[in-house]
PDB file of C-alpha atoms in Angstrom:
ATOM      1  CA  MET Y 212       1.962   2.901  19.822  1.00  0.00           C
ATOM      2  CA  ASN Y 213       0.215  -0.375  19.161  1.00  0.00           C
ATOM      3  CA  ARG Y 214       1.506  -3.082  16.861  1.00  0.00           C
ATOM      4  CA  ASN Y 215      -0.650  -2.188  13.808  1.00  0.00           C
ATOM      5  CA  THR Y 216       0.414   1.460  13.954  1.00  0.00           C
ATOM      6  CA  LYS Y 217       4.060   0.414  14.012  1.00  0.00           C
ATOM      7  CA  ILE Y 218       3.569  -1.922  11.033  1.00  0.00           C
ATOM      8  CA  ASN Y 219       1.730   0.776   9.056  1.00  0.00           C
ATOM      9  CA  ALA Y 220       4.427   3.320   9.784  1.00  0.00           C
ATOM     10  CA  LEU Y 221       7.147   0.890   8.735  1.00  0.00           C
ATOM     11  CA  LEU Y 222       5.313   0.050   5.468  1.00  0.00           C
ATOM     12  CA  LEU Y 223       4.864   3.761   4.707  1.00  0.00           C
ATOM     13  CA  LEU Y 224       8.566   4.322   5.300  1.00  0.00           C
ATOM     14  CA  VAL Y 225       9.507   1.434   2.956  1.00  0.00           C
ATOM     15  CA  VAL Y 226       7.219   2.756   0.217  1.00  0.00           C
ATOM     16  CA  ALA Y 227       8.677   6.266   0.563  1.00  0.00           C
ATOM     17  CA  ALA Y 228      12.219   4.792   0.411  1.00  0.00           C
ATOM     18  CA  LEU Y 229      11.370   2.840  -2.737  1.00  0.00           C
ATOM     19  CA  ALA Y 230      10.148   6.053  -4.405  1.00  0.00           C
ATOM     20  CA  VAL Y 231      12.954   8.359  -3.266  1.00  0.00           C
ATOM     21  CA  LEU Y 232      16.107   6.175  -3.233  1.00  0.00           C
ATOM     22  CA  PRO Y 233      16.394   5.604  -7.028  1.00  0.00           C
ATOM     23  CA  LEU Y 234      16.192   9.360  -7.580  1.00  0.00           C
ATOM     24  CA  ALA Y 235      18.545  10.211  -4.694  1.00  0.00           C
ATOM     25  CA  LEU Y 236      21.159   7.633  -5.675  1.00  0.00           C
ATOM     26  CA  GLY Y 237      21.114   8.686  -9.309  1.00  0.00           C
ATOM     27  CA  LEU Y 238      20.181   5.290 -10.636  1.00  0.00           C
ATOM     28  CA  GLY Y 239      19.644   5.514 -14.379  1.00  0.00           C
ATOM     29  CA  ASP Y 240      21.633   8.736 -14.870  1.00  0.00           C
ATOM     30  CA  HIS Y 241      23.706   7.069 -17.581  1.00  0.00           C
ATOM     31  CA  LYS Y 242      20.633   6.340 -19.711  1.00  0.00           C
ATOM     32  CA  GLU Y 243      18.856   8.628 -22.143  1.00  0.00           C
ATOM     33  CA  GLU Y 244      15.475   7.787 -20.549  1.00  0.00           C
ATOM     34  CA  PRO Y 245      16.340   6.633 -17.051  1.00  0.00           C
ATOM     35  CA  PHE Y 246      12.979   5.229 -15.930  1.00  0.00           C
ATOM     36  CA  THR Y 247      11.433   3.700 -19.016  1.00  0.00           C
ATOM     37  CA  GLY Y 248       9.129   0.729 -18.755  1.00  0.00           C
ATOM     38  CA  ALA Y 249      10.000  -2.905 -19.224  1.00  0.00           C
ATOM     39  CA  ASP Y 250       8.507  -2.919 -22.746  1.00  0.00           C
ATOM     40  CA  ALA Y 251      10.933  -0.244 -23.958  1.00  0.00           C
ATOM     41  CA  GLU Y 252      13.861  -2.020 -22.250  1.00  0.00           C
ATOM     42  CA  ALA Y 253      12.915  -5.323 -23.904  1.00  0.00           C
ATOM     43  CA  GLU Y 254      12.522  -3.680 -27.311  1.00  0.00           C
ATOM     44  CA  THR Y 255      16.006  -2.136 -26.968  1.00  0.00           C
ATOM     45  CA  ALA Y 256      17.571  -5.426 -25.905  1.00  0.00           C
ATOM     46  CA  ILE Y 257      15.901  -7.359 -28.753  1.00  0.00           C
ATOM     47  CA  THR Y 258      17.000  -4.879 -31.438  1.00  0.00           C
ATOM     48  CA  GLU Y 259      20.592  -5.015 -30.109  1.00  0.00           C
ATOM     49  CA  ILE Y 260      20.613  -8.835 -30.277  1.00  0.00           C
ATOM     50  CA  GLU Y 261      18.658  -9.222 -33.536  1.00  0.00           C
ATOM     51  CA  PRO Y 262      18.509  -6.005 -35.611  1.00  0.00           C
ATOM     52  CA  ASP Y 263      16.253  -7.613 -38.282  1.00  0.00           C
ATOM     53  CA  TYR Y 264      13.624  -8.780 -35.770  1.00  0.00           C
ATOM     54  CA  GLU Y 265      10.046  -8.435 -36.949  1.00  0.00           C
ATOM     55  CA  PRO Y 266       7.285  -8.386 -34.252  1.00  0.00           C
ATOM     56  CA  TRP Y 267       4.783 -11.193 -34.469  1.00  0.00           C
ATOM     57  CA  PHE Y 268       1.808  -8.911 -34.123  1.00  0.00           C
ATOM     58  CA  SER Y 269       0.929  -5.239 -33.796  1.00  0.00           C
ATOM     59  CA  PRO Y 270      -1.019  -3.581 -30.978  1.00  0.00           C
ATOM     60  CA  LEU Y 271      -4.783  -3.412 -31.315  1.00  0.00           C
ATOM     61  CA  TYR Y 272      -4.750   0.275 -30.328  1.00  0.00           C
ATOM     62  CA  GLU Y 273      -1.791   2.645 -30.553  1.00  0.00           C
ATOM     63  CA  PRO Y 274      -2.430   5.815 -28.468  1.00  0.00           C
ATOM     64  CA  PRO Y 275      -1.553   9.010 -30.314  1.00  0.00           C
ATOM     65  CA  SER Y 276       0.810  10.265 -27.556  1.00  0.00           C
ATOM     66  CA  GLY Y 277       2.747   9.070 -24.524  1.00  0.00           C
ATOM     67  CA  GLU Y 278       0.520  11.126 -22.205  1.00  0.00           C
ATOM     68  CA  ILE Y 279      -2.575   9.306 -23.377  1.00  0.00           C
ATOM     69  CA  GLU Y 280      -0.762   5.991 -23.022  1.00  0.00           C
ATOM     70  CA  SER Y 281       0.182   6.906 -19.454  1.00  0.00           C
ATOM     71  CA  ALA Y 282      -3.383   7.970 -18.693  1.00  0.00           C
ATOM     72  CA  LEU Y 283      -4.784   4.699 -20.024  1.00  0.00           C
ATOM     73  CA  PHE Y 284      -2.247   2.791 -17.925  1.00  0.00           C
ATOM     74  CA  ALA Y 285      -3.312   4.768 -14.855  1.00  0.00           C
ATOM     75  CA  VAL Y 286      -6.992   4.008 -15.536  1.00  0.00           C
ATOM     76  CA  GLN Y 287      -6.127   0.324 -15.937  1.00  0.00           C
ATOM     77  CA  ALA Y 288      -4.189   0.341 -12.644  1.00  0.00           C
ATOM     78  CA  ALA Y 289      -7.062   2.106 -10.861  1.00  0.00           C
ATOM     79  CA  LEU Y 290      -9.619  -0.409 -12.172  1.00  0.00           C
ATOM     80  CA  GLY Y 291      -7.375  -3.268 -11.095  1.00  0.00           C
ATOM     81  CA  ALA Y 292      -6.952  -1.782  -7.642  1.00  0.00           C
ATOM     82  CA  GLY Y 293     -10.726  -1.288  -7.408  1.00  0.00           C
ATOM     83  CA  VAL Y 294     -11.416  -4.906  -8.319  1.00  0.00           C
ATOM     84  CA  LEU Y 295      -8.871  -6.139  -5.775  1.00  0.00           C
ATOM     85  CA  ALA Y 296     -10.240  -3.831  -3.042  1.00  0.00           C
ATOM     86  CA  TYR Y 297     -13.792  -5.017  -3.800  1.00  0.00           C
ATOM     87  CA  TYR Y 298     -12.722  -8.674  -3.604  1.00  0.00           C
ATOM     88  CA  PHE Y 299     -10.851  -8.231  -0.316  1.00  0.00           C
ATOM     89  CA  GLY Y 300     -13.728  -6.153   1.126  1.00  0.00           C
ATOM     90  CA  VAL Y 301     -16.307  -8.779   0.232  1.00  0.00           C
ATOM     91  CA  HIS Y 302     -14.067 -11.544   1.588  1.00  0.00           C
ATOM     92  CA  ARG Y 303     -13.538  -9.681   4.855  1.00  0.00           C
ATOM     93  CA  GLY Y 304     -17.225  -8.869   5.171  1.00  0.00           C
ATOM     94  CA  ARG Y 305     -18.199 -12.503   4.690  1.00  0.00           C
ATOM     95  CA  ARG Y 306     -15.608 -13.623   7.247  1.00  0.00           C
ATOM     96  CA  GLN Y 307     -16.851 -11.077   9.799  1.00  0.00           C
ATOM     97  CA  GLY Y 308     -20.431 -12.140   9.146  1.00  0.00           C
ATOM     98  CA  GLU Y 309     -19.566 -15.766   9.723  1.00  0.00           C
ATOM     99  CA  GLU Y 310     -17.728 -14.854  12.943  1.00  0.00           C
ATOM    100  CA  ARG Y 311     -20.749 -12.883  14.209  1.00  0.00           C
ATOM    101  CA  ALA Y 312     -23.104 -15.710  13.330  1.00  0.00           C
ATOM    102  CA  LEU Y 313     -20.892 -18.191  15.194  1.00  0.00           C
ATOM    103  CA  ALA Y 314     -20.667 -15.825  18.167  1.00  0.00           C
ATOM    104  CA  ARG Y 315     -24.491 -15.564  18.267  1.00  0.00           C
ATOM    105  CA  GLN Y 316     -24.806 -19.343  18.185  1.00  0.00           C
ATOM    106  CA  ASP Y 317     -22.215 -19.824  20.908  1.00  0.00           C
ATOM    107  CA  ALA Y 318     -23.604 -17.067  23.173  1.00  0.00           C
ATOM    108  CA  PRO Y 319     -25.860 -18.241  26.052  1.00  0.00           C
ATOM    109  CA  ASP Y 320     -29.572 -17.859  25.370  1.00  0.00           C
ATOM    110  CA  THR Y 321     -30.392 -15.251  28.053  1.00  0.00           C
ATOM    111  CA  GLY Y 322     -32.996 -13.380  25.973  1.00  0.00           C
ATOM    112  CA  SER Y 323     -34.953 -16.432  24.876  1.00  0.00           C
ATOM    113  CA  ALA Y 324     -37.481 -16.225  27.747  1.00  0.00           C
ATOM    114  CA  ALA Y 325     -38.368 -12.609  26.871  1.00  0.00           C
ATOM    115  CA  SER Y 326     -38.793 -13.385  23.193  1.00  0.00           C
ATOM    116  CA  ALA Y 327     -40.822 -16.578  23.632  1.00  0.00           C
ATOM    117  CA  PRO Y 328     -44.603 -16.182  23.496  1.00  0.00           C
ATOM    118  CA  SER Y 329     -46.068 -16.093  27.010  1.00  0.00           C
ATOM    119  CA  ALA Y 330     -48.976 -18.133  28.160  1.00  0.00           C
ATOM    120  CA  PRO Y 331     -52.329 -16.301  28.154  1.00  0.00           C
ATOM    121  CA  SER Y 332     -53.102 -14.542  31.409  1.00  0.00           C
ATOM    122  CA  ALA Y 333     -56.150 -15.253  33.500  1.00  0.00           C
ATOM    123  CA  GLU Y 334     -57.747 -11.973  32.494  1.00  0.00           C
ATOM    124  CA  SER Y 335     -57.677 -12.700  28.759  1.00  0.00           C
ATOM    125  CA  THR Y 336     -59.016 -16.255  29.143  1.00  0.00           C
ATOM    126  CA  SER Y 337     -61.864 -15.247  31.401  1.00  0.00           C
ATOM    127  CA  ALA Y 338     -62.993 -12.297  29.296  1.00  0.00           C
ATOM    128  CA  GLY Y 339     -63.064 -14.390  26.143  1.00  0.00           C
ATOM    129  CA  PRO Y 340     -62.365 -13.437  22.531  1.00  0.00           C
ATOM    130  CA  ALA Y 341     -64.468 -10.263  22.691  1.00  0.00           C
ATOM    131  CA  ALA Y 342     -61.997  -8.662  25.143  1.00  0.00           C
ATOM    132  CA  GLU Y 343     -59.099  -9.462  22.895  1.00  0.00           C
ATOM    133  CA  ARG Y 344     -60.701  -7.715  19.925  1.00  0.00           C
ATOM    134  CA  ALA Y 345     -61.487  -4.545  21.889  1.00  0.00           C
TER     135      ALA Y 345
END
């Protein structure tokens, strides 16, 4: 196994462990909603500290259900991942293009004699322009 394969396998194992371990260890079992988001946790903490707290502003759009809110969040995450993937792809493509251009400049010019225009042969100069047109 080469080095990149080992790194990819290790990263996949770490991601799987991050997804499975909280469930297997029972983290959050003592809570009513064990895996709520940070917004809900912050709201709970604020209302415990300051029960009369009034929010400074209200959301621009309040989805009608939690499922729609989750779907919108998934769309937002997918768009963000797409933008990041596009950026990294363009960056990598530019870097590879620059490397290829530098490699072409540094390579010895072996094919330059074949691509350079050759001198006219004796046949074409003796026959004149009429032979070239025929």
